[in-house]
Amino acid sequence: MFKERHSQRGASLLLLLFLVTGIGASIFLSAWNSSRAQQERQRQTSIALQTAKEALIGDAATYQAAGGTRRPGRLRCPELLSTGSPTEGQAQTSCTTQASRLGRFPWNTLNTERLVDGDGEPLWYAVSPGFSSSPINSSTQGQLQIDGTPNAAVAIIIAPGAPLPGQVRSSPSATNPPQPSNYLDLTNAMGAAFVTNAPASTLNDRVIIVTQSELFAAANKVVLAEVRGLDDQAPGLPINGLRRYYRDNGQFPWAAPIGGGNATPNQITGGLPFNDLLFTGSLAWLTANNWLAQIGYTRISANSAQINIGSTVMKVVPCTALPCP
């Protein structure tokens, strides 16, 4: 009898062990699956933000206004229109007020797919004052405040994530556009002072910023290439800038005093001698945006020169045949 009761207790303990193990495994698998799902959402969000940032910088570096006027560094305005409207994803033509500088990311204008975060929400976007109208050059400073740091960014792209308590996201329409406060958290919804760190209960926005240096690292190259003379300007075709000067004079010019614009004999390093250069075609954007005074110049030799905007440097040699060296 004792042995029978002992055997029953042993079987009961074994069954209990199996039950506890099974419950534990089930909890572990549930937590593991939840963690994997969260990681996948974060991965999708990171990809969307990075894609948006690269598209924004690339577009700004090569921006052309109506009529073909170039404005390197000019950032698109946000969309501000609703899902499903005929112009969804298209940038506004102007954004001169704080409210108009915050809205949905203009994916259509920037030729990307409709970018959404890991929760399926379209990205939001804010642009700094000073980057949607001339003059814009490498001295133009971003005015967006990030985590209390002033002038920290020229643009910010935000993945809003799932709604937090109090956020009501009804289906947007042309007459009921999405409101920032129902998607963006804390001061991010106001479009002036942005935050990236706060308790998860009050902030689940994921953000990526575009700094002034990141933007102009790309835009500066476009400006320098124009001043040098483009690579597709072969002999016999109109040649601009320094390569044009070399073609006409058989050597590169001397440097100018910083900001002076006129070549000074035997001055090797200084500013660009832009008053001595010729540009064929409509290149008024260089002067309209004060680019020429931003460029440093070094005459390395009669056949070699170097130009720079800040830390962006480009070597200049004659182009006597295509492809240019």
PDB file of C-alpha atoms in Angstrom:
ATOM      1  CA  MET A   1       0.000   0.000   0.000  1.00  0.00           C
ATOM      2  CA  PHE A   2       2.821   2.355   0.913  1.00  0.00           C
ATOM      3  CA  LYS A   3       4.613   1.554  -2.314  1.00  0.00           C
ATOM      4  CA  GLU A   4       1.443   2.249  -4.334  1.00  0.00           C
ATOM      5  CA  ARG A   5       0.926   5.665  -2.705  1.00  0.00           C
ATOM      6  CA  HIS A   6       4.617   6.471  -3.237  1.00  0.00           C
ATOM      7  CA  SER A   7       4.295   5.539  -6.899  1.00  0.00           C
ATOM      8  CA  GLN A   8       1.210   7.731  -7.328  1.00  0.00           C
ATOM      9  CA  ARG A   9       2.957  10.696  -5.715  1.00  0.00           C
ATOM     10  CA  GLY A  10       5.924  10.170  -8.022  1.00  0.00           C
ATOM     11  CA  ALA A  11       3.677  10.122 -11.075  1.00  0.00           C
ATOM     12  CA  SER A  12       1.902  13.264  -9.884  1.00  0.00           C
ATOM     13  CA  LEU A  13       5.196  15.089  -9.362  1.00  0.00           C
ATOM     14  CA  LEU A  14       6.392  13.995 -12.791  1.00  0.00           C
ATOM     15  CA  LEU A  15       3.157  15.230 -14.363  1.00  0.00           C
ATOM     16  CA  LEU A  16       3.471  18.528 -12.490  1.00  0.00           C
ATOM     17  CA  LEU A  17       7.047  18.858 -13.719  1.00  0.00           C
ATOM     18  CA  PHE A  18       5.904  18.294 -17.291  1.00  0.00           C
ATOM     19  CA  LEU A  19       3.159  20.890 -16.864  1.00  0.00           C
ATOM     20  CA  VAL A  20       5.527  23.469 -15.372  1.00  0.00           C
ATOM     21  CA  THR A  21       8.109  22.792 -18.084  1.00  0.00           C
ATOM     22  CA  GLY A  22       5.489  23.080 -20.800  1.00  0.00           C
ATOM     23  CA  ILE A  23       4.110  26.336 -19.416  1.00  0.00           C
ATOM     24  CA  GLY A  24       7.631  27.723 -19.076  1.00  0.00           C
ATOM     25  CA  ALA A  25       8.490  26.712 -22.625  1.00  0.00           C
ATOM     26  CA  SER A  26       5.275  28.252 -23.884  1.00  0.00           C
ATOM     27  CA  ILE A  27       6.003  31.528 -22.058  1.00  0.00           C
ATOM     28  CA  PHE A  28       9.575  31.502 -23.376  1.00  0.00           C
ATOM     29  CA  LEU A  29       8.456  30.886 -26.958  1.00  0.00           C
ATOM     30  CA  SER A  30       5.812  33.611 -26.704  1.00  0.00           C
ATOM     31  CA  ALA A  31       8.359  36.095 -25.364  1.00  0.00           C
ATOM     32  CA  TRP A  32      10.895  35.020 -27.986  1.00  0.00           C
ATOM     33  CA  ASN A  33       8.382  35.437 -30.814  1.00  0.00           C
ATOM     34  CA  SER A  34       7.345  38.818 -29.429  1.00  0.00           C
ATOM     35  CA  SER A  35      10.986  39.898 -29.248  1.00  0.00           C
ATOM     36  CA  ARG A  36      11.614  38.751 -32.822  1.00  0.00           C
ATOM     37  CA  ALA A  37       8.539  40.603 -34.042  1.00  0.00           C
ATOM     38  CA  GLN A  38       9.680  43.752 -32.262  1.00  0.00           C
ATOM     39  CA  GLN A  39      13.174  43.427 -33.738  1.00  0.00           C
ATOM     40  CA  GLU A  40      11.684  43.026 -37.207  1.00  0.00           C
ATOM     41  CA  ARG A  41       9.541  46.146 -36.754  1.00  0.00           C
ATOM     42  CA  GLN A  42      12.604  48.075 -35.615  1.00  0.00           C
ATOM     43  CA  ARG A  43      14.564  46.789 -38.611  1.00  0.00           C
ATOM     44  CA  GLN A  44      11.840  47.898 -41.034  1.00  0.00           C
ATOM     45  CA  THR A  45      11.695  51.311 -39.361  1.00  0.00           C
ATOM     46  CA  SER A  46      15.471  51.765 -39.587  1.00  0.00           C
ATOM     47  CA  ILE A  47      15.469  50.879 -43.285  1.00  0.00           C
ATOM     48  CA  ALA A  48      12.627  53.303 -44.030  1.00  0.00           C
ATOM     49  CA  LEU A  49      14.308  56.165 -42.158  1.00  0.00           C
ATOM     50  CA  GLN A  50      17.687  55.608 -43.808  1.00  0.00           C
ATOM     51  CA  THR A  51      16.102  55.334 -47.260  1.00  0.00           C
ATOM     52  CA  ALA A  52      14.241  58.587 -46.691  1.00  0.00           C
ATOM     53  CA  LYS A  53      17.384  60.375 -45.510  1.00  0.00           C
ATOM     54  CA  GLU A  54      19.453  59.279 -48.492  1.00  0.00           C
ATOM     55  CA  ALA A  55      16.697  60.283 -50.911  1.00  0.00           C
ATOM     56  CA  LEU A  56      16.335  63.694 -49.268  1.00  0.00           C
ATOM     57  CA  ILE A  57      20.065  64.476 -49.398  1.00  0.00           C
ATOM     58  CA  GLY A  58      20.448  63.222 -52.961  1.00  0.00           C
ATOM     59  CA  ASP A  59      17.512  65.301 -54.165  1.00  0.00           C
ATOM     60  CA  ALA A  60      18.754  68.422 -52.377  1.00  0.00           C
ATOM     61  CA  ALA A  61      22.239  68.137 -53.852  1.00  0.00           C
ATOM     62  CA  THR A  62      20.888  68.052 -57.410  1.00  0.00           C
ATOM     63  CA  TYR A  63      17.753  70.171 -56.906  1.00  0.00           C
ATOM     64  CA  GLN A  64      16.446  71.965 -59.968  1.00  0.00           C
ATOM     65  CA  ALA A  65      13.595  74.439 -59.879  1.00  0.00           C
ATOM     66  CA  ALA A  66      11.094  74.925 -62.670  1.00  0.00           C
ATOM     67  CA  GLY A  67      12.944  76.071 -65.763  1.00  0.00           C
ATOM     68  CA  GLY A  68      16.070  74.125 -64.834  1.00  0.00           C
ATOM     69  CA  THR A  69      17.546  76.590 -62.324  1.00  0.00           C
ATOM     70  CA  ARG A  70      19.784  74.671 -59.948  1.00  0.00           C
ATOM     71  CA  ARG A  71      19.723  75.229 -56.198  1.00  0.00           C
ATOM     72  CA  PRO A  72      22.051  72.752 -54.457  1.00  0.00           C
ATOM     73  CA  GLY A  73      21.068  72.401 -50.808  1.00  0.00           C
ATOM     74  CA  ARG A  74      17.403  73.278 -51.311  1.00  0.00           C
ATOM     75  CA  LEU A  75      15.190  70.897 -49.297  1.00  0.00           C
ATOM     76  CA  ARG A  76      11.699  69.904 -50.355  1.00  0.00           C
ATOM     77  CA  CYS A  77       8.712  70.989 -48.335  1.00  0.00           C
ATOM     78  CA  PRO A  78       6.640  68.354 -46.500  1.00  0.00           C
ATOM     79  CA  GLU A  79       3.516  66.888 -48.008  1.00  0.00           C
ATOM     80  CA  LEU A  80       0.847  67.870 -45.476  1.00  0.00           C
ATOM     81  CA  LEU A  81      -1.789  66.147 -47.615  1.00  0.00           C
ATOM     82  CA  SER A  82      -3.865  63.155 -46.669  1.00  0.00           C
ATOM     83  CA  THR A  83      -3.654  59.502 -47.534  1.00  0.00           C
ATOM     84  CA  GLY A  84      -5.478  58.678 -50.725  1.00  0.00           C
ATOM     85  CA  SER A  85      -5.543  62.207 -52.117  1.00  0.00           C
ATOM     86  CA  PRO A  86      -4.505  62.687 -55.769  1.00  0.00           C
ATOM     87  CA  THR A  87      -1.328  64.438 -54.622  1.00  0.00           C
ATOM     88  CA  GLU A  88      -0.333  62.066 -51.831  1.00  0.00           C
ATOM     89  CA  GLY A  89       3.436  62.124 -51.326  1.00  0.00           C
ATOM     90  CA  GLN A  90       3.959  65.282 -53.368  1.00  0.00           C
ATOM     91  CA  ALA A  91       5.839  68.140 -51.731  1.00  0.00           C
ATOM     92  CA  GLN A  92       4.209  71.516 -51.249  1.00  0.00           C
ATOM     93  CA  THR A  93       5.593  74.216 -53.493  1.00  0.00           C
ATOM     94  CA  SER A  94       6.356  76.464 -50.517  1.00  0.00           C
ATOM     95  CA  CYS A  95       6.542  76.168 -46.736  1.00  0.00           C
ATOM     96  CA  THR A  96       7.143  79.561 -45.181  1.00  0.00           C
ATOM     97  CA  THR A  97       5.398  79.021 -41.827  1.00  0.00           C
ATOM     98  CA  GLN A  98       6.325  76.728 -38.951  1.00  0.00           C
ATOM     99  CA  ALA A  99       3.118  74.741 -39.378  1.00  0.00           C
ATOM    100  CA  SER A 100       3.770  74.164 -43.088  1.00  0.00           C
ATOM    101  CA  ARG A 101       7.341  72.972 -42.420  1.00  0.00           C
ATOM    102  CA  LEU A 102       6.066  69.854 -40.598  1.00  0.00           C
ATOM    103  CA  GLY A 103       4.097  67.156 -42.374  1.00  0.00           C
ATOM    104  CA  ARG A 104       4.261  63.798 -44.101  1.00  0.00           C
ATOM    105  CA  PHE A 105       7.419  62.804 -45.960  1.00  0.00           C
ATOM    106  CA  PRO A 106       7.119  63.743 -49.692  1.00  0.00           C
ATOM    107  CA  TRP A 107       8.016  60.290 -51.003  1.00  0.00           C
ATOM    108  CA  ASN A 108       6.396  60.751 -54.417  1.00  0.00           C
ATOM    109  CA  THR A 109       8.340  63.907 -55.229  1.00  0.00           C
ATOM    110  CA  LEU A 110      11.563  62.235 -54.096  1.00  0.00           C
ATOM    111  CA  ASN A 111      10.908  59.172 -56.268  1.00  0.00           C
ATOM    112  CA  THR A 112      10.857  56.579 -53.507  1.00  0.00           C
ATOM    113  CA  GLU A 113       8.202  54.052 -52.656  1.00  0.00           C
ATOM    114  CA  ARG A 114       5.624  54.993 -50.032  1.00  0.00           C
ATOM    115  CA  LEU A 115       7.845  54.653 -46.977  1.00  0.00           C
ATOM    116  CA  VAL A 116       6.268  53.333 -43.774  1.00  0.00           C
ATOM    117  CA  ASP A 117       7.699  52.292 -40.417  1.00  0.00           C
ATOM    118  CA  GLY A 118       7.511  48.853 -38.811  1.00  0.00           C
ATOM    119  CA  ASP A 119       3.988  49.592 -37.594  1.00  0.00           C
ATOM    120  CA  GLY A 120       2.820  50.487 -41.094  1.00  0.00           C
ATOM    121  CA  GLU A 121       2.690  54.241 -40.439  1.00  0.00           C
ATOM    122  CA  PRO A 122       3.887  56.730 -43.085  1.00  0.00           C
ATOM    123  CA  LEU A 123       6.950  58.769 -42.164  1.00  0.00           C
ATOM    124  CA  TRP A 124       6.784  62.398 -41.057  1.00  0.00           C
ATOM    125  CA  TYR A 125       9.259  65.136 -41.895  1.00  0.00           C
ATOM    126  CA  ALA A 126      10.259  68.609 -40.720  1.00  0.00           C
ATOM    127  CA  VAL A 127      12.464  71.063 -42.609  1.00  0.00           C
ATOM    128  CA  SER A 128      14.443  73.914 -41.099  1.00  0.00           C
ATOM    129  CA  PRO A 129      13.723  77.545 -41.963  1.00  0.00           C
ATOM    130  CA  GLY A 130      16.131  78.841 -44.572  1.00  0.00           C
ATOM    131  CA  PHE A 131      16.282  75.703 -46.714  1.00  0.00           C
ATOM    132  CA  SER A 132      13.257  76.159 -48.928  1.00  0.00           C
ATOM    133  CA  SER A 133      14.117  79.472 -50.615  1.00  0.00           C
ATOM    134  CA  SER A 134      17.219  81.338 -51.801  1.00  0.00           C
ATOM    135  CA  PRO A 135      19.849  82.171 -50.781  1.00  0.00           C
ATOM    136  CA  ILE A 136      21.083  78.742 -49.723  1.00  0.00           C
ATOM    137  CA  ASN A 137      24.772  77.875 -49.488  1.00  0.00           C
ATOM    138  CA  SER A 138      27.226  76.099 -47.213  1.00  0.00           C
ATOM    139  CA  SER A 139      26.972  78.915 -44.650  1.00  0.00           C
ATOM    140  CA  THR A 140      23.227  78.400 -44.197  1.00  0.00           C
ATOM    141  CA  GLN A 141      22.658  76.897 -40.759  1.00  0.00           C
ATOM    142  CA  GLY A 142      20.007  74.408 -39.725  1.00  0.00           C
ATOM    143  CA  GLN A 143      17.638  75.849 -37.134  1.00  0.00           C
ATOM    144  CA  LEU A 144      15.937  72.730 -35.793  1.00  0.00           C
ATOM    145  CA  GLN A 145      16.485  72.064 -32.093  1.00  0.00           C
ATOM    146  CA  ILE A 146      17.200  68.429 -31.157  1.00  0.00           C
ATOM    147  CA  ASP A 147      17.122  67.313 -27.491  1.00  0.00           C
ATOM    148  CA  GLY A 148      17.751  70.871 -26.336  1.00  0.00           C
ATOM    149  CA  THR A 149      20.643  71.516 -28.731  1.00  0.00           C
ATOM    150  CA  PRO A 150      19.898  74.526 -30.960  1.00  0.00           C
ATOM    151  CA  ASN A 151      20.729  74.554 -34.687  1.00  0.00           C
ATOM    152  CA  ALA A 152      21.340  70.796 -34.612  1.00  0.00           C
ATOM    153  CA  ALA A 153      19.690  69.779 -37.888  1.00  0.00           C
ATOM    154  CA  VAL A 154      18.492  70.990 -41.252  1.00  0.00           C
ATOM    155  CA  ALA A 155      15.803  68.299 -41.382  1.00  0.00           C
ATOM    156  CA  ILE A 156      14.366  65.530 -39.252  1.00  0.00           C
ATOM    157  CA  ILE A 157      12.487  62.434 -40.407  1.00  0.00           C
ATOM    158  CA  ILE A 158      10.206  60.714 -37.912  1.00  0.00           C
ATOM    159  CA  ALA A 159       8.682  57.242 -37.738  1.00  0.00           C
ATOM    160  CA  PRO A 160       5.612  57.720 -35.497  1.00  0.00           C
ATOM    161  CA  GLY A 161       5.136  54.092 -34.464  1.00  0.00           C
ATOM    162  CA  ALA A 162       1.918  52.750 -32.966  1.00  0.00           C
ATOM    163  CA  PRO A 163      -0.458  55.250 -31.332  1.00  0.00           C
ATOM    164  CA  LEU A 164       0.126  56.061 -27.673  1.00  0.00           C
ATOM    165  CA  PRO A 165      -2.763  56.541 -25.229  1.00  0.00           C
ATOM    166  CA  GLY A 166      -4.711  59.631 -26.194  1.00  0.00           C
ATOM    167  CA  GLN A 167      -3.721  59.530 -29.864  1.00  0.00           C
ATOM    168  CA  VAL A 168      -6.678  58.920 -32.163  1.00  0.00           C
ATOM    169  CA  ARG A 169      -5.817  58.082 -35.737  1.00  0.00           C
ATOM    170  CA  SER A 170      -8.956  58.091 -37.824  1.00  0.00           C
ATOM    171  CA  SER A 171      -8.670  57.348 -41.517  1.00  0.00           C
ATOM    172  CA  PRO A 172      -7.376  60.585 -43.079  1.00  0.00           C
ATOM    173  CA  SER A 173      -9.032  62.132 -46.087  1.00  0.00           C
ATOM    174  CA  ALA A 174      -8.689  65.246 -48.198  1.00  0.00           C
ATOM    175  CA  THR A 175     -10.998  67.076 -45.783  1.00  0.00           C
ATOM    176  CA  ASN A 176      -9.592  65.409 -42.662  1.00  0.00           C
ATOM    177  CA  PRO A 177      -5.779  65.483 -42.977  1.00  0.00           C
ATOM    178  CA  PRO A 178      -3.640  63.727 -40.353  1.00  0.00           C
ATOM    179  CA  GLN A 179      -2.917  65.892 -37.320  1.00  0.00           C
ATOM    180  CA  PRO A 180       0.662  65.859 -35.949  1.00  0.00           C
ATOM    181  CA  SER A 181      -0.506  65.466 -32.342  1.00  0.00           C
ATOM    182  CA  ASN A 182      -2.140  62.127 -33.186  1.00  0.00           C
ATOM    183  CA  TYR A 183       1.088  60.738 -34.642  1.00  0.00           C
ATOM    184  CA  LEU A 184       4.044  62.579 -33.111  1.00  0.00           C
ATOM    185  CA  ASP A 185       4.822  62.673 -29.413  1.00  0.00           C
ATOM    186  CA  LEU A 186       5.598  65.465 -26.962  1.00  0.00           C
ATOM    187  CA  THR A 187       7.047  68.600 -28.589  1.00  0.00           C
ATOM    188  CA  ASN A 188       7.710  66.743 -31.857  1.00  0.00           C
ATOM    189  CA  ALA A 189       4.119  67.521 -32.820  1.00  0.00           C
ATOM    190  CA  MET A 190       4.825  71.265 -32.631  1.00  0.00           C
ATOM    191  CA  GLY A 191       7.557  71.302 -35.260  1.00  0.00           C
ATOM    192  CA  ALA A 192      10.194  73.429 -33.534  1.00  0.00           C
ATOM    193  CA  ALA A 193      11.952  71.641 -30.639  1.00  0.00           C
ATOM    194  CA  PHE A 194      12.316  67.910 -31.245  1.00  0.00           C
ATOM    195  CA  VAL A 195      13.104  65.159 -28.738  1.00  0.00           C
ATOM    196  CA  THR A 196      14.504  61.695 -29.300  1.00  0.00           C
ATOM    197  CA  ASN A 197      14.774  60.448 -25.701  1.00  0.00           C
ATOM    198  CA  ALA A 198      11.949  60.144 -23.177  1.00  0.00           C
ATOM    199  CA  PRO A 199      10.112  57.377 -21.299  1.00  0.00           C
ATOM    200  CA  ALA A 200       8.510  54.854 -23.657  1.00  0.00           C
ATOM    201  CA  SER A 201       5.114  55.659 -22.177  1.00  0.00           C
ATOM    202  CA  THR A 202       5.319  59.186 -23.594  1.00  0.00           C
ATOM    203  CA  LEU A 203       7.570  58.803 -26.656  1.00  0.00           C
ATOM    204  CA  ASN A 204       7.809  56.030 -29.233  1.00  0.00           C
ATOM    205  CA  ASP A 205       8.859  58.231 -32.166  1.00  0.00           C
ATOM    206  CA  ARG A 206      11.956  56.942 -33.969  1.00  0.00           C
ATOM    207  CA  VAL A 207      13.904  59.730 -35.657  1.00  0.00           C
ATOM    208  CA  ILE A 208      16.804  60.290 -37.987  1.00  0.00           C
ATOM    209  CA  ILE A 209      18.301  63.739 -38.500  1.00  0.00           C
ATOM    210  CA  VAL A 210      20.033  65.404 -41.428  1.00  0.00           C
ATOM    211  CA  THR A 211      22.821  67.684 -40.292  1.00  0.00           C
ATOM    212  CA  GLN A 212      24.143  70.731 -42.088  1.00  0.00           C
ATOM    213  CA  SER A 213      27.469  68.990 -42.741  1.00  0.00           C
ATOM    214  CA  GLU A 214      25.774  65.880 -44.184  1.00  0.00           C
ATOM    215  CA  LEU A 215      23.658  67.934 -46.558  1.00  0.00           C
ATOM    216  CA  PHE A 216      26.497  70.079 -47.863  1.00  0.00           C
ATOM    217  CA  ALA A 217      28.968  67.225 -48.134  1.00  0.00           C
ATOM    218  CA  ALA A 218      26.805  66.288 -51.136  1.00  0.00           C
ATOM    219  CA  ALA A 219      25.737  69.757 -52.336  1.00  0.00           C
ATOM    220  CA  ASN A 220      29.276  71.176 -52.214  1.00  0.00           C
ATOM    221  CA  LYS A 221      30.478  68.593 -54.745  1.00  0.00           C
ATOM    222  CA  VAL A 222      27.858  69.735 -57.248  1.00  0.00           C
ATOM    223  CA  VAL A 223      28.895  73.381 -56.852  1.00  0.00           C
ATOM    224  CA  LEU A 224      32.615  72.625 -57.102  1.00  0.00           C
ATOM    225  CA  ALA A 225      32.097  70.531 -60.239  1.00  0.00           C
ATOM    226  CA  GLU A 226      30.284  73.454 -61.886  1.00  0.00           C
ATOM    227  CA  VAL A 227      33.058  75.897 -60.973  1.00  0.00           C
ATOM    228  CA  ARG A 228      35.723  73.477 -62.143  1.00  0.00           C
ATOM    229  CA  GLY A 229      33.919  72.785 -65.440  1.00  0.00           C
ATOM    230  CA  LEU A 230      31.823  69.673 -65.912  1.00  0.00           C
ATOM    231  CA  ASP A 231      33.340  66.419 -67.138  1.00  0.00           C
ATOM    232  CA  ASP A 232      31.075  66.253 -70.183  1.00  0.00           C
ATOM    233  CA  GLN A 233      32.281  69.626 -71.495  1.00  0.00           C
ATOM    234  CA  ALA A 234      34.702  68.426 -74.132  1.00  0.00           C
ATOM    235  CA  PRO A 235      36.980  70.657 -76.204  1.00  0.00           C
ATOM    236  CA  GLY A 236      34.887  72.503 -78.778  1.00  0.00           C
ATOM    237  CA  LEU A 237      31.871  72.599 -76.482  1.00  0.00           C
ATOM    238  CA  PRO A 238      31.027  75.416 -74.057  1.00  0.00           C
ATOM    239  CA  ILE A 239      33.279  75.066 -71.040  1.00  0.00           C
ATOM    240  CA  ASN A 240      32.645  76.824 -67.756  1.00  0.00           C
ATOM    241  CA  GLY A 241      34.769  78.050 -64.906  1.00  0.00           C
ATOM    242  CA  LEU A 242      38.370  77.100 -64.359  1.00  0.00           C
ATOM    243  CA  ARG A 243      38.619  74.715 -67.310  1.00  0.00           C
ATOM    244  CA  ARG A 244      37.272  77.485 -69.538  1.00  0.00           C
ATOM    245  CA  TYR A 245      39.949  79.834 -68.207  1.00  0.00           C
ATOM    246  CA  TYR A 246      42.644  77.228 -68.924  1.00  0.00           C
ATOM    247  CA  ARG A 247      41.351  76.693 -72.449  1.00  0.00           C
ATOM    248  CA  ASP A 248      41.426  80.430 -73.158  1.00  0.00           C
ATOM    249  CA  ASN A 249      44.722  81.238 -71.388  1.00  0.00           C
ATOM    250  CA  GLY A 250      46.796  78.043 -71.360  1.00  0.00           C
ATOM    251  CA  GLN A 251      47.118  78.102 -67.582  1.00  0.00           C
ATOM    252  CA  PHE A 252      45.044  78.343 -64.423  1.00  0.00           C
ATOM    253  CA  PRO A 253      44.595  81.783 -62.791  1.00  0.00           C
ATOM    254  CA  TRP A 254      46.264  83.023 -59.652  1.00  0.00           C
ATOM    255  CA  ALA A 255      44.238  83.111 -56.455  1.00  0.00           C
ATOM    256  CA  ALA A 256      42.262  86.104 -55.263  1.00  0.00           C
ATOM    257  CA  PRO A 257      42.138  87.616 -51.779  1.00  0.00           C
ATOM    258  CA  ILE A 258      39.436  85.921 -49.710  1.00  0.00           C
ATOM    259  CA  GLY A 259      36.109  87.299 -50.929  1.00  0.00           C
ATOM    260  CA  GLY A 260      37.819  89.634 -53.401  1.00  0.00           C
ATOM    261  CA  GLY A 261      37.117  87.800 -56.617  1.00  0.00           C
ATOM    262  CA  ASN A 262      40.001  89.248 -58.652  1.00  0.00           C
ATOM    263  CA  ALA A 263      43.130  87.213 -59.359  1.00  0.00           C
ATOM    264  CA  THR A 264      46.268  88.676 -57.771  1.00  0.00           C
ATOM    265  CA  PRO A 265      49.530  87.877 -59.613  1.00  0.00           C
ATOM    266  CA  ASN A 266      51.707  85.349 -57.768  1.00  0.00           C
ATOM    267  CA  GLN A 267      49.098  84.709 -55.063  1.00  0.00           C
ATOM    268  CA  ILE A 268      48.960  80.923 -54.756  1.00  0.00           C
ATOM    269  CA  THR A 269      46.271  80.387 -52.137  1.00  0.00           C
ATOM    270  CA  GLY A 270      43.183  82.382 -51.237  1.00  0.00           C
ATOM    271  CA  GLY A 271      39.708  82.826 -52.633  1.00  0.00           C
ATOM    272  CA  LEU A 272      38.320  81.874 -56.014  1.00  0.00           C
ATOM    273  CA  PRO A 273      39.095  84.512 -58.703  1.00  0.00           C
ATOM    274  CA  PHE A 274      35.470  84.384 -59.826  1.00  0.00           C
ATOM    275  CA  ASN A 275      35.559  87.772 -61.560  1.00  0.00           C
ATOM    276  CA  ASP A 276      38.110  86.326 -63.990  1.00  0.00           C
ATOM    277  CA  LEU A 277      36.027  83.258 -64.858  1.00  0.00           C
ATOM    278  CA  LEU A 278      33.440  82.817 -67.589  1.00  0.00           C
ATOM    279  CA  PHE A 279      30.331  80.688 -67.412  1.00  0.00           C
ATOM    280  CA  THR A 280      28.360  79.822 -70.523  1.00  0.00           C
ATOM    281  CA  GLY A 281      24.648  79.403 -70.022  1.00  0.00           C
ATOM    282  CA  SER A 282      22.333  80.325 -67.166  1.00  0.00           C
ATOM    283  CA  LEU A 283      24.376  79.905 -64.002  1.00  0.00           C
ATOM    284  CA  ALA A 284      22.935  82.853 -62.113  1.00  0.00           C
ATOM    285  CA  TRP A 285      22.197  80.477 -59.209  1.00  0.00           C
ATOM    286  CA  LEU A 286      25.885  80.553 -58.274  1.00  0.00           C
ATOM    287  CA  THR A 287      25.757  84.285 -57.552  1.00  0.00           C
ATOM    288  CA  ALA A 288      22.132  84.379 -56.404  1.00  0.00           C
ATOM    289  CA  ASN A 289      22.991  81.952 -53.615  1.00  0.00           C
ATOM    290  CA  ASN A 290      26.388  83.510 -52.807  1.00  0.00           C
ATOM    291  CA  TRP A 291      28.273  80.317 -53.617  1.00  0.00           C
ATOM    292  CA  LEU A 292      31.308  81.848 -55.319  1.00  0.00           C
ATOM    293  CA  ALA A 293      32.496  83.641 -52.186  1.00  0.00           C
ATOM    294  CA  GLN A 294      32.352  80.327 -50.279  1.00  0.00           C
ATOM    295  CA  ILE A 295      35.028  78.692 -52.417  1.00  0.00           C
ATOM    296  CA  GLY A 296      38.695  78.504 -51.514  1.00  0.00           C
ATOM    297  CA  TYR A 297      41.265  78.203 -54.304  1.00  0.00           C
ATOM    298  CA  THR A 298      44.874  77.081 -54.646  1.00  0.00           C
ATOM    299  CA  ARG A 299      46.933  77.346 -57.838  1.00  0.00           C
ATOM    300  CA  ILE A 300      49.175  74.313 -57.485  1.00  0.00           C
ATOM    301  CA  SER A 301      50.854  74.923 -60.849  1.00  0.00           C
ATOM    302  CA  ALA A 302      50.027  76.387 -64.241  1.00  0.00           C
ATOM    303  CA  ASN A 303      48.351  73.054 -65.110  1.00  0.00           C
ATOM    304  CA  SER A 304      46.849  72.110 -61.763  1.00  0.00           C
ATOM    305  CA  ALA A 305      44.638  73.734 -59.166  1.00  0.00           C
ATOM    306  CA  GLN A 306      42.471  72.854 -56.181  1.00  0.00           C
ATOM    307  CA  ILE A 307      39.146  74.230 -55.004  1.00  0.00           C
ATOM    308  CA  ASN A 308      37.311  73.626 -51.766  1.00  0.00           C
ATOM    309  CA  ILE A 309      34.230  74.511 -49.773  1.00  0.00           C
ATOM    310  CA  GLY A 310      35.135  73.802 -46.178  1.00  0.00           C
ATOM    311  CA  SER A 311      36.438  70.241 -46.007  1.00  0.00           C
ATOM    312  CA  THR A 312      35.027  69.303 -49.424  1.00  0.00           C
ATOM    313  CA  VAL A 313      37.997  69.395 -51.802  1.00  0.00           C
ATOM    314  CA  MET A 314      38.222  68.915 -55.571  1.00  0.00           C
ATOM    315  CA  LYS A 315      41.329  68.813 -57.750  1.00  0.00           C
ATOM    316  CA  VAL A 316      41.197  70.665 -61.077  1.00  0.00           C
ATOM    317  CA  VAL A 317      43.165  69.669 -64.163  1.00  0.00           C
ATOM    318  CA  PRO A 318      42.554  70.556 -67.808  1.00  0.00           C
ATOM    319  CA  CYS A 319      40.119  68.482 -69.813  1.00  0.00           C
ATOM    320  CA  THR A 320      41.655  68.115 -73.257  1.00  0.00           C
ATOM    321  CA  ALA A 321      39.775  64.958 -74.252  1.00  0.00           C
ATOM    322  CA  LEU A 322      36.951  62.768 -73.020  1.00  0.00           C
ATOM    323  CA  PRO A 323      36.820  61.157 -70.600  1.00  0.00           C
ATOM    324  CA  CYS A 324      38.203  64.012 -68.532  1.00  0.00           C
ATOM    325  CA  PRO A 325      41.049  63.110 -66.157  1.00  0.00           C
TER     326      PRO A 325
END
